[in-house]
Amino acid sequence: MTNIVVLVKQVPDTNAKIVFNGESVDLSAVKMVTSPYDEFAIETALQHKESSGGTVTALTVGGSGADKILKDAKAMGVDNIVRVWGDGFETLDSNSFQSVLSGVLSELGADVVYCGKSSADLGSGSTGPGVAEKLGWASVSNIVSASFGDGLTVTAPADGGNAVVNVSLPAIISCDKGDLKPRKPNVRGIMMAKKAQVDVREASAPASTVTLVSQTPPPAKPAGKTYEGGQSAAEVAKLLRDEANVL
Amino acid sequence: MEKFEGLDFYDIESLLTEEEIMIRDMVRDYVDEEVIPHIEKACEDGVFLDKWRQDLGEMGVLGAPLKGYGCPGLSYVAYGLICQELERGDSGLRSFASVQGSLAMYPIWDFGSEEQKNHYLPKMASGEWVGCFGLTEPDYGSNPGGMVTKAEDMGDHYLLNGAKMWITNGTIADVAVVWAKLDGVIKGFIVEKGDEGFTAPEMKGKHSLKASVTSELVFQDCKIPKDRILPGVKGLRGPFSCLNNARYGISWGALGAAMACFHSAKTYTLSRIQFDHPIASYQLIQNKLAWMLREITKGQLLAYHLGKKKDDGTWFNEQISLAKMNNVDIALEIARMSRDMHGANGVLDEYPVMRHMANLESVKTYEGTHDIHNLILGRYITGIQAFTREA
Ligand SMILES: Cc1cc2nc3c(=O)[nH]c(=O)nc-3n(C[C@H](O)[C@H](O)[C@H](O)COP(=O)(O)OP(=O)(O)OC[C@H]3O[C@@H](n4cnc5c(N)ncnc54)[C@H](O)[C@@H]3O)c2cc1C
């Protein structure tokens, strides 16, 4: 029985308009969703279970608001849903966050862990390799496909081509988009999710070693220029060559 | 166009259960991904994609409020939200789901024998079998009680003769629930594709609901086994109780079409510049947008409250008539207004508005025309029926 765990994170909907309140990002009115790459991780985890048996546990670090994405994962078909929270977790840095996760993963007895290659909000991409480092596990990042026949074999881009890697467990695998299509929930899954209990666990984190100083919005894009008609073609070509450097 | 994020001015979402929200979002995402990108082509080809049948079955939304026999047993509010999101895509999808769930599965579920329920419902809930509902005839539309299709008891089987017209899903149906007179009394019969003497030619040439199949059902000495009669009902109560459920779903569905038209009008008028400013900055346009928001919001409150009454069993027929009539009426008006606000672009298939407008003309007519619902309410208010001169 393979104990499969998938890490999921709640992030602002990628379609949402982000409001900046002067010092930091204001998320109070934003719809929160599962980070898109995590959906590929869930799909890979479910396929792993379907091909070689086992259980899939979705794990998130977050407040009670994050129960929603766990229920969404349950509706897609995971077996268990676990949420971890503790004092001061609002401001965890990547390093302390990875310590928390590695503690819980040991507690859960995970054999293999899937996660998204990076989260849609912070996008640092450090979780998979960072946790693997703390646990001393194998780690492959940015995989685009996986097969589970004879051990775990994954494909990840490498040096302009693809590397096919056979991974010994325990391992942490971070998932890119690949050609997977994350499955959609159905009514039966949603009704199971409604009944499911979130397993809430307390944890403590090591003191943070970094401090967030401030956030700033990206610089506004300069206004675009419009050219109409065939007579402007020469000028457009010149600008594309000299200013945009794309020709 | 900017992604549709729902229109919920009065925060009706706060009244929904977690399950209802998840189901709505599931259908909403599905419609954005699998319906809207293909709908114009399906309309052009005049087809209902078979993939949609399979997907709706796999999602588990067919026969949503029915319990048991493989049906999900969701709340009527959840069923309404499903209709809303499907019709935001196209009335043809909602029509398919209404006919399957409320008009074909429901009578078997409510009036069928145990054997009939076990035999038909699980396969209809999964979408494997498509159902249709044959009530309207060439000469009997608003007045179905006058129907001439008849069934005769031949001892070891029934013989059906007659014709039905305007039957949604007819040609693609595996199972037809057909209303016919047996010794002068209306009874329901289950006719299967391939039954001797039964054909279902498609009616072509619709300018509305182009992505929905509409057919004739023709019975010429059609022989059906004795166990295909619905034992639990006789008279117009049978078809009318099906229509009540479908009409309820339409009251939500029409709002979905209205929301799509509002969304398109808002997005378009904010970006369309005339006389140096976005047309949305002009008062006449804002007045139209405000009117649309107002009517959709009222319609939502009506549909939601009726849904709660359906769920606790305290509704009555005339409440459904009012909701169907009102919400289709405002949706059609919103579609026409939105079409106008898009100017010439409003007649193109690049925008959904003219398609919704044309669809809603059918929705206004089927399931009791707008005026038939006025007559139902008129009778409720005055106690005097005005359907016919004869009392
Ligand atoms: C796309 C489509 C799909 C359909 N699908 C189905 C289906 O699946 N199954 C099914 O059984 N039927 C179906 N119908 C048929 C639909 O239910 C009928 O068209 C509807 O009941 C109206 O009947 P009619 O068309 O014969 O109009 P009529 O009854 O002839 O009405 C014509 C006009 O006269 C008005 N009118 C009628 N009687 C009165 C009165 N007493 N006083 C004042 N005004 C009156 C009506 O309001 C209407 O404006 C469908 C129709 C369409 C367009």
XYZ file of C-alpha atoms and ligand atoms in Angstrom:
691
model
C 0.000 0.000 0.000
C 1.688 3.147 -1.162
C 1.062 6.100 1.081
C 0.736 8.946 -1.420
C 0.537 12.545 -0.233
C -0.188 15.543 -2.399
C 0.628 19.062 -1.217
C -1.980 21.659 -2.107
C -1.976 25.389 -1.566
C -4.739 27.947 -1.583
C -3.945 30.963 -3.786
C -5.890 33.921 -5.220
C -7.828 32.952 -8.356
C -5.503 33.571 -11.278
C -8.320 35.544 -12.962
C -8.822 37.810 -9.952
C -7.925 41.496 -10.005
C -5.275 42.025 -7.331
C -5.748 45.097 -5.153
C -2.703 46.798 -3.700
C -3.418 48.788 -0.542
C -0.261 50.872 -0.438
C 1.986 48.491 1.501
C 0.893 45.010 0.647
C -1.568 43.019 -1.396
C -5.169 43.050 -0.145
C -6.700 39.613 -0.613
C -9.836 40.159 1.454
C -12.235 40.265 -1.510
C -10.429 37.782 -3.733
C -11.743 34.318 -4.545
C -9.287 31.662 -3.381
C -8.630 28.519 -5.414
C -6.256 25.558 -5.561
C -2.957 26.635 -7.100
C -3.196 25.439 -10.728
C 0.026 23.340 -10.750
C -1.218 21.560 -7.632
C -4.139 20.261 -9.688
C -1.635 18.442 -11.901
C -0.059 17.041 -8.743
C -3.472 15.799 -7.548
C -4.130 14.187 -10.921
C -0.703 12.479 -10.891
C -1.256 11.268 -7.314
C -4.671 9.829 -8.225
C -3.236 8.088 -11.279
C -0.466 6.652 -9.112
C -3.047 5.209 -6.739
C -5.180 3.880 -9.586
C -2.267 2.050 -11.127
C -0.554 0.616 -8.052
C -2.992 0.890 -5.160
C -2.594 2.878 -1.968
C -4.188 5.954 -0.482
C -3.959 9.595 -1.445
C -3.913 12.266 1.248
C -4.173 15.936 0.338
C -2.236 18.121 2.744
C -2.272 21.877 3.111
C -0.849 24.378 5.549
C -3.446 27.050 6.203
C -6.270 28.467 8.299
C -9.834 27.161 8.193
C -10.438 29.090 4.947
C -8.215 26.531 3.231
C -10.703 23.730 3.980
C -12.397 24.672 0.707
C -9.489 23.506 -1.467
C -9.221 20.303 0.571
C -12.900 19.631 -0.109
C -12.258 20.342 -3.787
C -9.436 17.770 -3.725
C -11.759 15.311 -1.987
C -14.372 15.892 -4.713
C -11.706 15.007 -7.289
C -11.151 11.712 -5.501
C -8.449 11.871 -2.802
C -9.047 9.655 0.237
C -7.994 11.847 3.163
C -7.697 15.565 3.741
C -5.336 17.083 6.291
C -4.783 20.691 7.288
C -1.948 21.905 9.477
C -1.911 25.167 11.402
C -0.125 26.713 14.322
C 0.849 29.954 16.030
C 2.564 32.499 13.840
C 1.903 30.523 10.648
C 0.578 33.629 8.856
C 4.167 34.767 8.295
C 6.061 31.498 7.732
C 9.033 31.860 5.431
C 9.915 29.094 2.962
C 12.457 27.526 5.276
C 10.205 27.250 8.335
C 7.312 26.230 6.073
C 9.384 23.318 4.726
C 10.254 22.267 8.293
C 6.560 22.156 9.185
C 5.767 20.102 6.086
C 8.595 17.635 6.627
C 7.407 17.056 10.211
C 3.847 16.342 9.094
C 4.960 14.144 6.184
C 6.965 11.966 8.588
C 3.975 11.839 10.917
C 1.755 10.739 8.031
C 4.272 8.087 6.953
C 4.340 9.278 3.332
C 6.119 7.110 0.735
C 5.819 9.534 -2.134
C 4.803 13.175 -2.228
C 3.549 15.155 -5.216
C 3.324 18.931 -5.351
C 2.965 21.672 -7.961
C 6.206 22.973 -9.488
C 5.488 26.389 -7.987
C 2.547 28.213 -6.475
C 0.543 30.725 -8.449
C 0.988 33.450 -5.809
C 4.619 33.470 -4.591
C 6.034 31.258 -7.304
C 9.340 30.509 -5.579
C 9.233 26.815 -6.520
C 11.194 25.850 -3.429
C 8.740 23.609 -1.587
C 9.368 20.255 -3.310
C 13.187 20.320 -3.311
C 13.296 22.090 0.085
C 11.238 19.448 1.875
C 13.198 16.671 0.134
C 16.401 18.234 1.420
C 15.140 18.331 4.995
C 13.935 14.724 4.853
C 16.916 13.451 2.901
C 14.595 12.082 0.198
C 14.981 11.859 -3.561
C 13.509 14.799 -5.463
C 12.640 15.444 -9.107
C 11.275 18.817 -10.187
C 9.025 20.027 -13.012
C 7.951 16.612 -14.258
C 5.692 16.504 -17.309
C 4.652 12.859 -17.064
C 4.908 9.875 -14.750
C 4.387 6.128 -15.037
C 3.965 3.721 -12.198
C 4.427 0.258 -13.699
C 7.838 -0.837 -12.477
C 8.671 1.605 -9.710
C 8.163 5.315 -10.278
C 9.435 6.688 -13.574
C 9.100 10.384 -14.353
C 9.960 12.622 -17.268
C 11.330 16.107 -16.681
C 12.831 18.652 -19.090
C 16.634 18.741 -19.053
C 19.078 20.653 -21.250
C 16.665 21.303 -24.074
C 15.497 17.672 -24.095
C 13.772 15.384 -21.648
C 15.285 13.239 -18.913
C 13.487 10.027 -17.990
C 14.273 9.234 -14.375
C 13.586 6.145 -12.349
C 13.066 7.308 -8.769
C 13.464 5.260 -5.630
C 11.026 6.021 -2.825
C 10.630 7.914 -0.613
C 10.630 10.828 -3.000
C 9.140 14.240 -3.637
C 8.050 15.040 -7.154
C 7.038 18.513 -8.323
C 4.647 18.628 -11.269
C 4.517 20.907 -14.285
C 1.560 21.126 -16.666
C 2.659 18.327 -18.989
C -0.100 16.796 -21.075
C -2.229 15.816 -18.108
C -5.750 17.094 -17.788
C -6.734 17.257 -14.127
C -10.027 15.425 -13.705
C -13.185 17.351 -12.957
C -15.253 16.640 -9.872
C -18.702 15.132 -10.303
C -21.815 15.228 -8.158
C -20.921 11.967 -6.412
C -17.484 13.324 -5.490
C -18.995 16.569 -4.241
C -21.441 14.677 -2.030
C -18.559 12.650 -0.573
C -16.620 15.868 -0.013
C -19.549 17.368 1.857
C -19.472 14.484 4.339
C -15.678 14.356 4.650
C -14.013 15.641 7.831
C -10.831 17.674 7.565
C -8.136 16.176 9.805
C -6.795 19.326 11.471
C -3.369 19.070 13.074
C -1.388 21.507 15.164
C 2.275 22.078 14.528
C 4.956 24.514 15.549
C 7.513 26.119 13.313
C 11.145 27.029 13.896
C 11.760 30.760 14.255
C 11.890 32.597 10.986
C 15.277 33.553 9.653
C 14.094 36.126 7.135
C 11.748 39.132 7.317
C 9.510 40.456 4.574
C 10.355 44.150 4.289
C 7.721 45.368 1.815
C 5.778 44.524 -1.330
C 5.379 46.688 -4.406
C 3.137 46.273 -7.429
C 4.827 45.582 -10.772
C 5.596 48.774 -12.762
C 2.697 49.863 -14.965
C 3.033 48.811 -18.594
C 3.764 51.753 -20.915
C 0.876 52.578 -23.234
C 0.909 50.607 -26.486
C 1.314 52.203 -29.906
C -1.091 51.575 -32.750
C -0.173 51.544 -36.425
C -2.747 51.197 -39.138
C -2.560 50.559 -42.847
C 0.100 49.168 -45.179
C 2.036 52.452 -45.314
C 3.201 52.006 -41.695
C 4.688 48.528 -42.330
C 8.216 49.818 -42.882
C 8.186 51.845 -39.712
C 6.781 48.934 -37.679
C 9.492 46.653 -39.028
C 12.142 49.216 -38.077
C 10.803 49.535 -34.531
C 10.553 45.757 -34.133
C 14.194 45.515 -35.163
C 15.703 48.517 -33.385
C 13.529 48.970 -30.292
C 11.915 45.639 -29.539
C 14.898 43.602 -30.771
C 12.668 40.811 -31.992
C 13.630 40.734 -35.665
C -14.185 38.317 -23.149
C -13.394 38.614 -19.431
C -14.237 35.399 -17.536
C -17.753 35.157 -16.085
C -17.497 35.343 -12.302
C -21.186 35.108 -11.484
C -23.690 37.886 -10.951
C -24.857 38.051 -7.376
C -25.758 41.592 -6.390
C -27.782 40.532 -3.330
C -25.285 37.909 -2.132
C -27.537 34.921 -2.671
C -24.380 32.850 -2.411
C -24.463 33.402 1.351
C -27.753 31.455 1.400
C -26.357 28.466 -0.504
C -24.880 25.351 1.069
C -21.254 24.405 0.461
C -22.476 21.531 -1.714
C -24.706 23.826 -3.804
C -21.790 26.207 -4.410
C -19.486 23.353 -5.444
C -22.073 21.978 -7.848
C -22.697 25.391 -9.382
C -18.967 25.969 -9.829
C -18.504 22.513 -11.341
C -21.167 23.210 -13.991
C -19.930 26.778 -14.474
C -16.394 25.609 -15.237
C -17.721 22.860 -17.461
C -19.803 25.301 -19.499
C -16.852 27.680 -19.891
C -14.548 24.891 -21.027
C -16.730 22.468 -22.975
C -19.842 24.332 -24.111
C -19.093 27.958 -24.942
C -16.069 27.182 -27.186
C -18.181 24.768 -29.295
C -21.672 26.196 -29.180
C -21.625 28.402 -32.276
C -20.425 25.542 -34.458
C -23.037 23.203 -32.979
C -25.733 25.778 -33.768
C -24.438 26.196 -37.279
C -24.511 22.422 -37.766
C -27.841 22.131 -35.976
C -26.629 19.412 -33.606
C -26.530 18.620 -29.926
C -23.027 17.210 -29.354
C -23.063 13.624 -28.136
C -20.119 14.529 -25.907
C -22.406 16.852 -23.933
C -24.776 13.942 -23.249
C -21.900 11.825 -21.964
C -20.401 14.629 -19.896
C -23.687 15.591 -18.238
C -24.167 11.944 -17.311
C -20.641 11.644 -15.948
C -20.974 14.828 -13.952
C -24.110 13.307 -12.430
C -26.461 16.239 -12.965
C -29.256 14.425 -14.843
C -32.398 13.925 -12.786
C -30.650 16.018 -10.134
C -33.447 16.345 -7.549
C -34.657 12.729 -7.803
C -33.614 10.318 -5.040
C -32.679 6.654 -5.442
C -32.355 4.479 -8.580
C -28.951 5.967 -9.380
C -30.187 9.573 -9.158
C -28.260 12.082 -7.031
C -31.081 13.455 -4.845
C -29.824 17.043 -4.801
C -31.820 19.980 -3.481
C -34.115 21.859 -5.857
C -31.878 24.878 -5.327
C -28.904 22.846 -6.607
C -31.014 21.711 -9.567
C -31.875 25.357 -10.271
C -28.208 26.375 -10.171
C -27.358 23.579 -12.618
C -30.046 24.882 -15.001
C -28.774 28.449 -14.596
C -25.221 27.548 -15.517
C -26.199 25.269 -18.411
C -28.422 27.923 -19.934
C -25.712 30.552 -19.475
C -23.992 28.390 -22.074
C -27.037 27.739 -24.234
C -30.751 27.061 -23.769
C -30.231 23.878 -25.807
C -28.152 22.324 -23.030
C -30.611 23.277 -20.351
C -33.434 21.951 -22.548
C -31.657 18.620 -22.843
C -31.239 18.401 -19.070
C -34.820 19.569 -18.365
C -36.326 17.037 -20.726
C -34.138 14.208 -19.498
C -34.596 14.892 -15.793
C -37.940 16.590 -15.307
C -39.963 15.351 -18.258
C -38.705 11.818 -18.927
C -37.102 10.563 -15.683
C -39.492 12.272 -13.296
C -42.735 10.580 -14.517
C -41.059 7.164 -14.365
C -39.742 7.996 -10.886
C -43.102 9.264 -9.605
C -45.662 7.203 -11.534
C -43.698 4.164 -12.718
C -43.704 0.631 -11.323
C -40.747 -0.589 -9.273
C -39.546 -2.620 -12.283
C -39.775 0.391 -14.580
C -37.809 2.561 -12.135
C -35.069 -0.041 -11.753
C -34.915 -0.652 -15.465
C -34.838 2.903 -16.821
C -33.672 5.387 -14.193
C -30.048 4.346 -13.564
C -29.244 4.340 -17.282
C -30.993 7.668 -17.783
C -29.184 9.255 -14.811
C -25.838 8.187 -16.279
C -26.779 9.615 -19.673
C -26.490 6.226 -21.338
C -30.158 6.421 -22.365
C -31.720 9.659 -23.573
C -35.360 10.381 -22.823
C -37.997 12.561 -24.449
C -41.512 13.693 -23.531
C -44.347 13.546 -26.024
C -47.299 15.725 -25.129
C -47.776 18.412 -27.812
C -49.547 17.454 -31.030
C -49.885 19.307 -34.326
C -53.406 20.445 -33.402
C -53.073 20.549 -29.612
C -50.388 22.809 -28.147
C -51.618 25.036 -25.346
C -54.622 22.761 -25.011
C -53.050 19.307 -24.592
C -56.221 17.908 -23.021
C -57.671 17.760 -26.534
C -54.988 15.313 -27.737
C -56.004 12.702 -30.280
C -53.140 10.205 -29.912
C -54.766 7.089 -28.539
C -53.872 3.746 -27.060
C -55.964 0.609 -27.381
C -55.819 -2.367 -25.090
C -55.332 -5.381 -27.368
C -55.263 -7.970 -24.597
C -51.576 -8.837 -24.508
C -50.280 -5.442 -25.707
C -51.231 -1.809 -26.336
C -51.554 -0.326 -29.787
C -50.605 3.373 -30.129
C -51.780 5.574 -32.997
C -51.229 9.293 -33.521
C -48.468 11.872 -33.773
C -46.610 14.224 -31.466
C -44.804 17.336 -32.627
C -42.063 19.667 -31.327
C -40.543 16.944 -29.190
C -37.125 17.854 -27.768
C -34.568 15.000 -28.009
C -37.094 12.909 -30.005
C -34.754 11.628 -32.709
C -31.881 10.890 -30.316
C -34.084 9.366 -27.599
C -33.881 5.764 -26.441
C -36.946 6.183 -24.257
C -40.060 8.273 -24.981
C -42.653 9.047 -22.319
C -45.774 9.495 -24.427
C -49.148 10.750 -23.259
C -52.121 9.184 -25.044
C -55.798 8.527 -24.404
C -56.819 5.039 -23.306
C -60.618 4.795 -23.342
C -60.729 8.592 -23.380
C -58.468 9.008 -20.316
C -54.913 10.401 -20.603
C -52.284 7.837 -19.562
C -48.481 7.740 -19.820
C -46.705 5.101 -21.916
C -43.040 4.257 -22.271
C -42.090 3.779 -25.908
C -38.602 2.560 -26.783
C -36.507 3.341 -29.806
C -37.002 0.499 -32.270
C -40.538 -0.365 -31.157
C -42.540 -1.564 -34.151
C -44.566 1.245 -35.735
C -42.621 4.068 -34.016
C -40.535 6.646 -35.878
C -39.082 9.991 -34.780
C -38.116 12.167 -37.761
C -36.228 15.363 -36.936
C -37.859 18.739 -37.556
C -35.402 20.973 -39.419
C -35.251 24.699 -40.002
C -35.482 26.199 -36.517
C -34.109 29.735 -36.067
C -34.014 29.090 -32.319
C -32.559 26.354 -30.090
C -30.465 25.273 -33.033
C -28.225 23.141 -30.815
C -31.202 21.123 -29.596
C -32.857 18.273 -31.454
C -36.602 18.743 -32.097
C -38.681 15.969 -33.618
C -41.996 14.478 -34.516
C -43.007 11.214 -32.903
C -45.141 9.111 -35.222
C -47.095 6.064 -34.037
C -48.624 3.848 -36.687
C -50.082 0.756 -35.071
C -47.171 0.949 -32.650
C -47.204 -2.194 -30.516
C -45.923 -1.905 -26.975
C -45.890 -4.492 -24.171
C -48.424 -4.208 -21.366
C -45.797 -3.405 -18.731
C -44.946 -0.095 -20.423
C -47.940 1.838 -19.095
C -47.208 4.162 -16.160
C -49.488 2.713 -13.484
C -49.446 5.589 -11.010
C -51.326 8.424 -12.722
C -54.183 9.309 -15.037
C -55.457 12.527 -16.588
C -53.602 15.797 -17.178
C -52.105 15.679 -13.670
C -49.467 13.314 -15.115
C -47.937 15.597 -17.747
C -48.601 18.733 -15.710
C -46.632 17.513 -12.715
C -43.653 16.907 -15.019
C -44.072 20.371 -16.502
C -44.073 21.931 -13.042
C -40.596 20.608 -12.361
C -39.273 21.611 -15.745
C -40.817 25.078 -15.499
C -39.187 25.551 -12.135
C -35.797 24.727 -13.727
C -36.496 27.162 -16.571
C -37.054 29.986 -14.086
C -33.382 29.565 -13.099
C -32.169 28.701 -16.573
C -33.520 31.884 -18.113
C -31.504 33.863 -15.556
C -28.369 32.119 -16.797
C -29.059 33.307 -20.355
C -29.826 36.790 -18.996
C -26.545 36.841 -17.056
C -24.606 35.908 -20.189
C -26.262 38.766 -22.096
C -25.680 41.237 -19.250
C -22.041 40.184 -18.964
C -21.522 40.629 -22.689
C -23.304 44.019 -22.687
C -21.250 45.284 -19.756
C -17.927 44.147 -21.218
C -18.759 45.427 -24.688
C -20.050 48.857 -23.698
C -17.049 49.481 -21.455
C -14.692 48.896 -24.356
C -16.636 50.343 -27.283
C -15.673 53.971 -27.899
C -18.098 56.306 -29.691
C -17.998 60.109 -29.599
C -14.594 59.771 -27.856
C -15.795 57.871 -24.777
C -16.805 54.336 -23.871
C -20.511 54.020 -24.590
C -20.893 52.676 -21.025
C -20.176 56.232 -19.847
C -23.433 57.477 -21.359
C -26.565 57.639 -19.260
C -28.836 55.790 -21.686
C -26.490 52.788 -21.665
C -26.116 52.909 -17.893
C -29.876 53.020 -17.519
C -30.125 49.827 -19.554
C -27.393 48.100 -17.534
C -29.041 49.173 -14.283
C -32.393 47.838 -15.493
C -30.822 44.510 -16.410
C -29.132 44.179 -13.026
C -32.387 45.088 -11.287
C -34.464 42.525 -13.153
C -31.891 39.741 -12.850
C -31.588 40.374 -9.107
C -35.374 40.257 -8.613
C -35.530 37.104 -10.711
C -32.798 35.473 -8.615
C -34.636 36.167 -5.371
C -37.820 34.763 -6.902
C -36.094 31.623 -8.147
C -34.177 31.059 -4.917
C -37.247 31.433 -2.708
C -39.273 29.166 -4.969
C -36.434 26.638 -4.768
C -36.641 26.657 -0.972
C -40.399 26.139 -1.240
C -39.844 23.229 -3.631
C -37.377 21.778 -1.135
C -39.757 21.966 1.801
C -42.841 21.078 -0.242
C -44.821 24.269 0.399
C -45.101 25.490 -3.196
C -48.178 25.618 -5.409
C -48.552 25.584 -9.207
C -49.280 29.238 -9.753
C -46.032 30.244 -8.017
C -44.152 28.229 -10.623
C -46.156 29.837 -13.437
C -45.248 33.292 -12.200
C -41.545 32.456 -11.919
C -41.311 30.796 -15.347
C -43.229 33.598 -17.017
C -41.391 36.452 -15.313
C -37.867 35.148 -15.605
C -38.170 34.150 -19.253
C -39.832 37.463 -20.029
C -37.063 39.558 -18.469
C -34.361 37.323 -19.935
C -35.752 37.800 -23.432
C -36.011 41.557 -22.904
C -32.435 41.655 -21.566
C -31.226 39.638 -24.564
C -32.933 42.029 -26.981
C -31.588 45.068 -25.150
C -28.084 43.597 -25.036
C -28.281 42.826 -28.748
C -29.114 46.473 -29.371
C -26.249 47.699 -27.174
C -23.757 45.675 -29.211
C -24.752 47.574 -32.343
C -23.919 45.683 -35.520
C -21.651 43.349 -33.569
C -24.776 42.166 -31.792
C -25.875 40.188 -34.841
C -22.557 38.314 -35.110
C -21.849 34.868 -33.722
C -18.744 36.300 -32.072
C -21.040 37.475 -29.267
C -23.576 35.211 -27.582
C -26.438 37.676 -27.436
C -28.385 37.061 -30.631
C -28.180 33.295 -30.063
C -29.612 33.686 -26.557
C -32.256 36.059 -27.871
C -33.391 33.593 -30.517
C -33.300 30.687 -28.044
C -35.414 32.512 -25.520
C -38.202 32.904 -28.062
C -38.691 29.134 -27.863
C -38.328 29.140 -24.104
C -41.076 31.735 -23.964
C -43.349 29.410 -25.950
C -42.628 25.957 -24.560
C -43.615 24.682 -21.146
C -46.728 26.865 -21.238
C -46.569 30.026 -23.305
C -46.169 33.377 -21.568
C -49.872 34.051 -21.959
C -50.984 30.628 -20.818
C -49.203 31.427 -17.544
C -51.030 34.754 -17.449
C -54.280 32.816 -17.813
C -53.236 30.442 -15.009
C -52.591 33.448 -12.760
C -55.800 35.125 -13.950
C -57.784 32.077 -12.898
C -55.969 32.050 -9.557
C -56.782 35.705 -8.903
C -60.393 35.768 -10.076
C -61.517 32.186 -9.762
C -62.722 32.413 -13.373
C -61.014 30.331 -16.060
C -60.471 32.198 -19.321
C -58.802 29.478 -21.390
C -61.974 28.724 -23.281
C -65.396 30.247 -23.773
C -67.054 27.007 -22.751
C -67.077 26.607 -18.984
C -38.114 24.233 -29.546
C -39.336 23.628 -28.942
C -39.239 22.474 -28.187
C -40.382 21.875 -27.661
N -40.272 20.693 -26.942
C -41.397 20.035 -26.553
C -41.321 18.747 -25.933
O -40.222 18.236 -25.663
N -42.467 18.093 -25.641
C -43.693 18.621 -25.896
O -44.687 17.967 -25.618
N -43.810 19.860 -26.469
C -42.689 20.567 -26.812
N -42.801 21.820 -27.420
C -44.120 22.321 -27.744
C -44.586 23.482 -26.860
O -44.862 23.036 -25.567
C -45.794 24.120 -27.541
O -45.310 24.773 -28.685
C -46.521 25.093 -26.641
O -47.256 24.398 -25.662
C -47.465 26.010 -27.412
O -48.272 25.283 -28.274
P -48.445 25.737 -29.808
O -47.097 25.889 -30.373
O -49.351 24.758 -30.425
O -49.090 27.165 -29.746
P -50.652 27.509 -29.604
O -51.237 26.763 -28.447
O -51.313 27.372 -30.900
O -50.553 29.018 -29.214
C -50.352 30.089 -30.164
C -50.551 31.412 -29.457
O -51.890 31.498 -28.961
C -51.889 31.788 -27.604
N -53.033 31.134 -26.977
C -53.339 29.803 -26.983
N -54.464 29.588 -26.295
C -54.882 30.789 -25.832
C -55.983 31.228 -25.045
N -56.885 30.390 -24.553
N -56.117 32.531 -24.784
C -55.189 33.417 -25.234
N -54.119 33.066 -25.971
C -53.978 31.770 -26.255
C -50.568 31.296 -27.073
O -50.196 31.973 -25.883
C -49.659 31.594 -28.244
O -49.242 32.925 -28.160
C -41.653 22.466 -27.891
C -41.734 23.665 -28.620
C -40.597 24.246 -29.132
C -40.717 25.522 -29.905
